[in-house]
Amino acid sequence: EEFTNTVLHNPPAREHGNKTHNCFPRAQMATFISVPLKKSSEVDLVKPLSKFVTATYPPGEEQTEYLRAVEELNKLRKSALGRPLDKHESSLEILLRYYDQLCAIEPKFPFPELCLTFTWKDAFDKGSLFGGSVKLALASVGYEKTCVLFNVGALASQIASEQNLDNDEGLKTAAKFYQLASGAFAHIKDTVLSALNREPTMDISPETVGTLSQIMLSQAQEVFVLKATADKMKDAIVAKLANQAADYYGDAFKQCQYKENLPKEVLPVLAAKHCMMQATAELRQSALANQKKKFGEEIARLQHATELVKTAASRYDEYVNVKDLSDKINRALTAAKKDNDFIYHDRVPEVKDLEPIGKASLVKATAVQTPLSQKFSDLFEKMVPMAVQQSVSAANSRKADTVNRLIGSMREATNLCNGVLASLNLPAALEDLSGEAVPQSILEKSRAVVQQGGLQSIEQLIKDLPELLQRNREILDESFKMLDDEEATDNELRAKFNQRWNRTPSGDLYKPLRAEGNNFRNVLDKAVQADQVVKERYTAHCEMIALLCKPENELSAAIPSANPAKTLQGSEVVNVLRAQLAQLDEVKREREVLEGEVKSVTFDMTTKFLTALAQDGAINEEALTASELETRYGSHTQRVQQNLRRQEELLSQIQVSHQEFSALKQSNSEANNREEVLKKLASAHDSYIEISSNTKEGTKFYNDLTEILLKFQNKCSDIVFARKTERDELLKYSLTVGNSLIFLFLFQTQQQPQAKPQPPARPPPPNITPQAASTSAPVSTPVPPGSTNPPPVAPPTGPSQAQGPPYPTYQGYPGYYQMPVTYNPYAYGQFNMPYMPYQAQGQAGYPGGPPAQQPYPYPQQPPQQQPYYPQQ
């Protein structure tokens, strides 16, 4: 692509009016500058975006729709960037649609975590014999947007430069697209540094795109000068328009003087345009002076215009054609001098004494406001932004905390209730008034244990836990090994190539991944502790659990007999105790109903968060969630508290009644031995239920953790593969540059020293007069772009927290970030599966069951007894 596109239109000059210099050739200076397109390397959007979609959305219609949209997005990029574009509005429309789509999906995908790298070449760098062209690769969708918008401006400038300026439609179209190009470059100037977070390539640096924006605005103003001339507007109007165009070109010239990366043709074209626009303004203003009978001013302006045209012709004749304009000015000046010498004898003033020509701007850089395309339709319209997804995830975690707190408090109360009853040997003591038969409650517990597989089932589960643990450790170790190997290779090459190895060190880039992996390692260490607690509990109760698994006759034989206590049958204290136990059972059944109601509450904050984001531009997740939780769960919280208070009252009454019952029973050693065995059997049943639940939790925990670790391993594999690809390209480049330097050194040692050739002199700046001079200061030399790409920064997160125990002394399997609630061993039931951020950098604990609480201060509770799990 050539930077300049010269289109010279030289129609015959048209005479109108009394003065020949009133004529203005419509397209005599139509040399316009267009910008070349940036070129991008091919990028596969399908794989990383599809992995995010499949990891985030469950299989179904929604996931299928998003996967299809990913394919369409990839095709759109290929259409916009993967082929040569015609200088036509249809090609520009494709670019605009792709830019709009990038803006639409940027908040919906976690691009910094997807390892999606975009590579673009500098638009103005032609490359060198040895080094190749300058290019930059960044894992930033902001960089992709910036480069696409640059191409929007570049293609708009090319379309404008292709227009036929001999007709009104061509003039309107050219002005429209020059203003669009100016707006695109101006937007890049304002946003590129924040979008990239590093120094960009020279073509999209703020200084360069600022200059390009000014050039496009100047050309748009010039088009309006041509249109005003074609529409035969008054000389005063055309003069103001031309003087404003000269002012714009002067500003562009000043900014361009210090741009080493722009082609050499640009500076002389801008200088020539400044002179010619100012000469046009003087020509039109001289006609206005003639109409006001100011013949001396007319001659002074024409003389100044002649000097400006001579400057352009002598210095920049290679780039512009000023012959027609020069002829018109010379004829007008000859006629004006002749009339003044023979007729008017008006004094010709100095140029500096002339009244400044006014200015009128009809152009404005088109603001970049999405959507730029009128035909744009978001491929991911139904997908909510990441801010909403993350807020929904946080809200679901708060909801899970609330639900787990309510259910946990109810289950903790049930555990405490069962523990108190077991310590009092109730209701078995009321059923065992004969002192010989096995109490019915013990028989029910025995049948329950046998139905669930007995001792053999939990022995097998406990035996499987170490194998599951080892499998997870091997996956994690392999993930770390991939990172270690690639980092070691990177360090070796960095030491070998020094400054030429200008990419982010692997050690810095892998810090978030290593933190995540270490968090998983901590999770596994805590899981080992939980396994040990389960084993110890099993060892303590396995003998009595085995007894519960025996037939009824063997169980009866193992329980000591005692003297009958038939005198207590039908007594008032027994009736009172039974009534109180029946009320306690009713309280427990009420809790079961409450638990079901709490689990069934619907809770979806997506709509509220979308509304807040649209109205305020931000989401106050904590306040909105707290309000909604109070609305949804406030009444349930009150009912749970009432239920717990009622249980506390009943347990206090039961303990008093049991003291009376114990006083009436005849105390002897056989009765005490029998009661002690019955207590151990009841405790063994509760322990069996807990151990069985814990081992199943552990098995599910390790299996689900395996899936999480496999995703972590894939993430490590993806980034290591991307780094290897980048390494190979950089290695090829570094070796090429190194060989080139060696070749140059050997070549120079064989040559005689020669004087360094001087670069061609730059054209001098135009002669800017006070009425057309701009006050803008020269732009400072831009700082060369940096050579390093800062690594992504992991968001600060807290360490993983072990979840609270569902029963005393057992800390349970640790929960960890990125697990659905169903992965958490302390989530009470399969409820609330919130979306969690994809491939998050940090880890944090998932909401689990409540922490262990102290037993309620029931009066006269035996201190040596411990609460047990509920009877099932």
PDB file of C-alpha atoms in Angstrom, residues 364-485:
ATOM      1  CA  LYS A 364     -15.770  17.620  12.981  1.00  0.00           C
ATOM      2  CA  ALA A 365     -14.173  14.286  13.768  1.00  0.00           C
ATOM      3  CA  THR A 366     -16.946  11.693  13.900  1.00  0.00           C
ATOM      4  CA  ALA A 367     -17.237  10.426  17.459  1.00  0.00           C
ATOM      5  CA  VAL A 368     -16.761   6.678  17.887  1.00  0.00           C
ATOM      6  CA  GLN A 369     -19.971   5.467  19.490  1.00  0.00           C
ATOM      7  CA  THR A 370     -20.905   1.810  19.249  1.00  0.00           C
ATOM      8  CA  PRO A 371     -22.501   0.396  17.332  1.00  0.00           C
ATOM      9  CA  LEU A 372     -20.740   2.021  14.385  1.00  0.00           C
ATOM     10  CA  SER A 373     -22.539  -0.243  11.944  1.00  0.00           C
ATOM     11  CA  GLN A 374     -26.248   0.329  11.392  1.00  0.00           C
ATOM     12  CA  LYS A 375     -26.593  -3.377  10.534  1.00  0.00           C
ATOM     13  CA  PHE A 376     -24.905  -4.659  13.694  1.00  0.00           C
ATOM     14  CA  SER A 377     -26.513  -7.544  15.563  1.00  0.00           C
ATOM     15  CA  ASP A 378     -24.767  -8.941  18.647  1.00  0.00           C
ATOM     16  CA  LEU A 379     -23.975 -12.630  18.174  1.00  0.00           C
ATOM     17  CA  PHE A 380     -23.877 -13.037  21.976  1.00  0.00           C
ATOM     18  CA  GLU A 381     -26.875 -10.880  22.792  1.00  0.00           C
ATOM     19  CA  LYS A 382     -28.224 -13.248  25.477  1.00  0.00           C
ATOM     20  CA  MET A 383     -24.882 -13.696  27.240  1.00  0.00           C
ATOM     21  CA  VAL A 384     -24.612 -11.476  30.289  1.00  0.00           C
ATOM     22  CA  PRO A 385     -21.448  -9.426  30.923  1.00  0.00           C
ATOM     23  CA  MET A 386     -18.687 -10.819  33.118  1.00  0.00           C
ATOM     24  CA  ALA A 387     -19.436  -8.157  35.746  1.00  0.00           C
ATOM     25  CA  VAL A 388     -22.966  -9.526  36.007  1.00  0.00           C
ATOM     26  CA  GLN A 389     -21.735 -13.129  35.944  1.00  0.00           C
ATOM     27  CA  GLN A 390     -19.300 -12.407  38.761  1.00  0.00           C
ATOM     28  CA  SER A 391     -21.928 -10.492  40.741  1.00  0.00           C
ATOM     29  CA  VAL A 392     -24.398 -13.350  40.271  1.00  0.00           C
ATOM     30  CA  SER A 393     -21.712 -15.759  41.448  1.00  0.00           C
ATOM     31  CA  ALA A 394     -21.027 -13.641  44.534  1.00  0.00           C
ATOM     32  CA  ALA A 395     -24.767 -13.311  45.190  1.00  0.00           C
ATOM     33  CA  ASN A 396     -25.209 -17.060  44.886  1.00  0.00           C
ATOM     34  CA  SER A 397     -22.370 -17.549  47.357  1.00  0.00           C
ATOM     35  CA  ARG A 398     -24.120 -15.199  49.800  1.00  0.00           C
ATOM     36  CA  LYS A 399     -27.341 -17.072  49.205  1.00  0.00           C
ATOM     37  CA  ALA A 400     -25.536 -20.367  49.815  1.00  0.00           C
ATOM     38  CA  ASP A 401     -24.114 -18.937  53.044  1.00  0.00           C
ATOM     39  CA  THR A 402     -27.607 -17.954  54.169  1.00  0.00           C
ATOM     40  CA  VAL A 403     -29.146 -21.296  53.222  1.00  0.00           C
ATOM     41  CA  ASN A 404     -26.289 -23.273  54.762  1.00  0.00           C
ATOM     42  CA  ARG A 405     -26.469 -21.187  57.915  1.00  0.00           C
ATOM     43  CA  LEU A 406     -30.196 -21.839  58.309  1.00  0.00           C
ATOM     44  CA  ILE A 407     -29.999 -25.536  57.444  1.00  0.00           C
ATOM     45  CA  GLY A 408     -26.773 -25.935  59.400  1.00  0.00           C
ATOM     46  CA  SER A 409     -28.286 -24.430  62.540  1.00  0.00           C
ATOM     47  CA  MET A 410     -31.277 -26.787  62.243  1.00  0.00           C
ATOM     48  CA  ARG A 411     -29.074 -29.834  61.701  1.00  0.00           C
ATOM     49  CA  GLU A 412     -26.778 -28.794  64.505  1.00  0.00           C
ATOM     50  CA  ALA A 413     -29.839 -28.582  66.749  1.00  0.00           C
ATOM     51  CA  THR A 414     -30.900 -32.072  65.637  1.00  0.00           C
ATOM     52  CA  ASN A 415     -27.408 -33.409  66.372  1.00  0.00           C
ATOM     53  CA  LEU A 416     -27.460 -31.819  69.805  1.00  0.00           C
ATOM     54  CA  CYS A 417     -30.935 -33.155  70.505  1.00  0.00           C
ATOM     55  CA  ASN A 418     -29.910 -36.686  69.538  1.00  0.00           C
ATOM     56  CA  GLY A 419     -26.760 -36.411  71.633  1.00  0.00           C
ATOM     57  CA  VAL A 420     -28.688 -35.357  74.718  1.00  0.00           C
ATOM     58  CA  LEU A 421     -31.234 -38.157  74.266  1.00  0.00           C
ATOM     59  CA  ALA A 422     -28.478 -40.728  73.720  1.00  0.00           C
ATOM     60  CA  SER A 423     -26.725 -39.620  76.899  1.00  0.00           C
ATOM     61  CA  LEU A 424     -30.010 -40.177  78.788  1.00  0.00           C
ATOM     62  CA  ASN A 425     -30.633 -43.520  77.014  1.00  0.00           C
ATOM     63  CA  LEU A 426     -33.929 -42.221  75.687  1.00  0.00           C
ATOM     64  CA  PRO A 427     -36.240 -43.479  74.338  1.00  0.00           C
ATOM     65  CA  ALA A 428     -34.619 -46.912  74.905  1.00  0.00           C
ATOM     66  CA  ALA A 429     -34.928 -46.570  78.705  1.00  0.00           C
ATOM     67  CA  LEU A 430     -38.697 -46.246  78.406  1.00  0.00           C
ATOM     68  CA  GLU A 431     -38.880 -49.238  76.032  1.00  0.00           C
ATOM     69  CA  ASP A 432     -36.637 -51.405  78.274  1.00  0.00           C
ATOM     70  CA  LEU A 433     -38.773 -51.515  81.394  1.00  0.00           C
ATOM     71  CA  SER A 434     -38.714 -55.348  81.242  1.00  0.00           C
ATOM     72  CA  GLY A 435     -34.900 -55.392  81.369  1.00  0.00           C
ATOM     73  CA  GLU A 436     -34.645 -58.447  79.065  1.00  0.00           C
ATOM     74  CA  ALA A 437     -35.798 -57.861  75.432  1.00  0.00           C
ATOM     75  CA  VAL A 438     -33.829 -55.721  72.965  1.00  0.00           C
ATOM     76  CA  PRO A 439     -35.435 -52.239  72.883  1.00  0.00           C
ATOM     77  CA  GLN A 440     -37.340 -51.484  69.701  1.00  0.00           C
ATOM     78  CA  SER A 441     -35.268 -48.369  68.947  1.00  0.00           C
ATOM     79  CA  ILE A 442     -32.055 -50.466  69.078  1.00  0.00           C
ATOM     80  CA  LEU A 443     -33.570 -53.017  66.690  1.00  0.00           C
ATOM     81  CA  GLU A 444     -34.499 -50.226  64.271  1.00  0.00           C
ATOM     82  CA  LYS A 445     -30.969 -48.851  64.417  1.00  0.00           C
ATOM     83  CA  SER A 446     -29.565 -52.332  63.767  1.00  0.00           C
ATOM     84  CA  ARG A 447     -31.774 -52.806  60.709  1.00  0.00           C
ATOM     85  CA  ALA A 448     -30.786 -49.341  59.399  1.00  0.00           C
ATOM     86  CA  VAL A 449     -27.066 -50.178  59.629  1.00  0.00           C
ATOM     87  CA  VAL A 450     -27.520 -53.526  57.889  1.00  0.00           C
ATOM     88  CA  GLN A 451     -29.606 -51.969  55.091  1.00  0.00           C
ATOM     89  CA  GLN A 452     -26.844 -49.434  54.354  1.00  0.00           C
ATOM     90  CA  GLY A 453     -24.225 -52.148  53.894  1.00  0.00           C
ATOM     91  CA  GLY A 454     -22.941 -52.546  57.401  1.00  0.00           C
ATOM     92  CA  LEU A 455     -19.309 -52.417  58.355  1.00  0.00           C
ATOM     93  CA  GLN A 456     -18.061 -53.719  54.996  1.00  0.00           C
ATOM     94  CA  SER A 457     -19.393 -50.744  53.026  1.00  0.00           C
ATOM     95  CA  ILE A 458     -17.533 -48.097  55.000  1.00  0.00           C
ATOM     96  CA  GLU A 459     -14.387 -50.240  55.145  1.00  0.00           C
ATOM     97  CA  GLN A 460     -14.287 -50.267  51.320  1.00  0.00           C
ATOM     98  CA  LEU A 461     -14.895 -46.518  51.096  1.00  0.00           C
ATOM     99  CA  ILE A 462     -12.103 -45.815  53.591  1.00  0.00           C
ATOM    100  CA  LYS A 463      -9.774 -48.130  51.652  1.00  0.00           C
ATOM    101  CA  ASP A 464     -10.458 -46.245  48.367  1.00  0.00           C
ATOM    102  CA  LEU A 465      -9.648 -42.773  49.721  1.00  0.00           C
ATOM    103  CA  PRO A 466      -5.802 -43.016  49.486  1.00  0.00           C
ATOM    104  CA  GLU A 467      -5.987 -44.102  45.834  1.00  0.00           C
ATOM    105  CA  LEU A 468      -8.227 -41.155  44.966  1.00  0.00           C
ATOM    106  CA  LEU A 469      -5.879 -38.819  46.828  1.00  0.00           C
ATOM    107  CA  GLN A 470      -2.832 -40.153  44.935  1.00  0.00           C
ATOM    108  CA  ARG A 471      -4.537 -39.667  41.559  1.00  0.00           C
ATOM    109  CA  ASN A 472      -5.146 -35.996  42.331  1.00  0.00           C
ATOM    110  CA  ARG A 473      -1.599 -35.485  43.541  1.00  0.00           C
ATOM    111  CA  GLU A 474      -0.215 -36.940  40.292  1.00  0.00           C
ATOM    112  CA  ILE A 475      -2.331 -34.584  38.157  1.00  0.00           C
ATOM    113  CA  LEU A 476      -1.175 -31.593  40.192  1.00  0.00           C
ATOM    114  CA  ASP A 477       2.476 -32.667  40.089  1.00  0.00           C
ATOM    115  CA  GLU A 478       2.318 -33.100  36.302  1.00  0.00           C
ATOM    116  CA  SER A 479       0.840 -29.602  35.934  1.00  0.00           C
ATOM    117  CA  PHE A 480       3.683 -28.085  37.958  1.00  0.00           C
ATOM    118  CA  LYS A 481       6.233 -30.079  35.964  1.00  0.00           C
ATOM    119  CA  MET A 482       4.987 -28.542  32.691  1.00  0.00           C
ATOM    120  CA  LEU A 483       5.376 -25.054  34.140  1.00  0.00           C
ATOM    121  CA  ASP A 484       8.805 -25.842  35.606  1.00  0.00           C
ATOM    122  CA  ASP A 485      10.169 -27.270  32.348  1.00  0.00           C
TER     123      ASP A 485
END
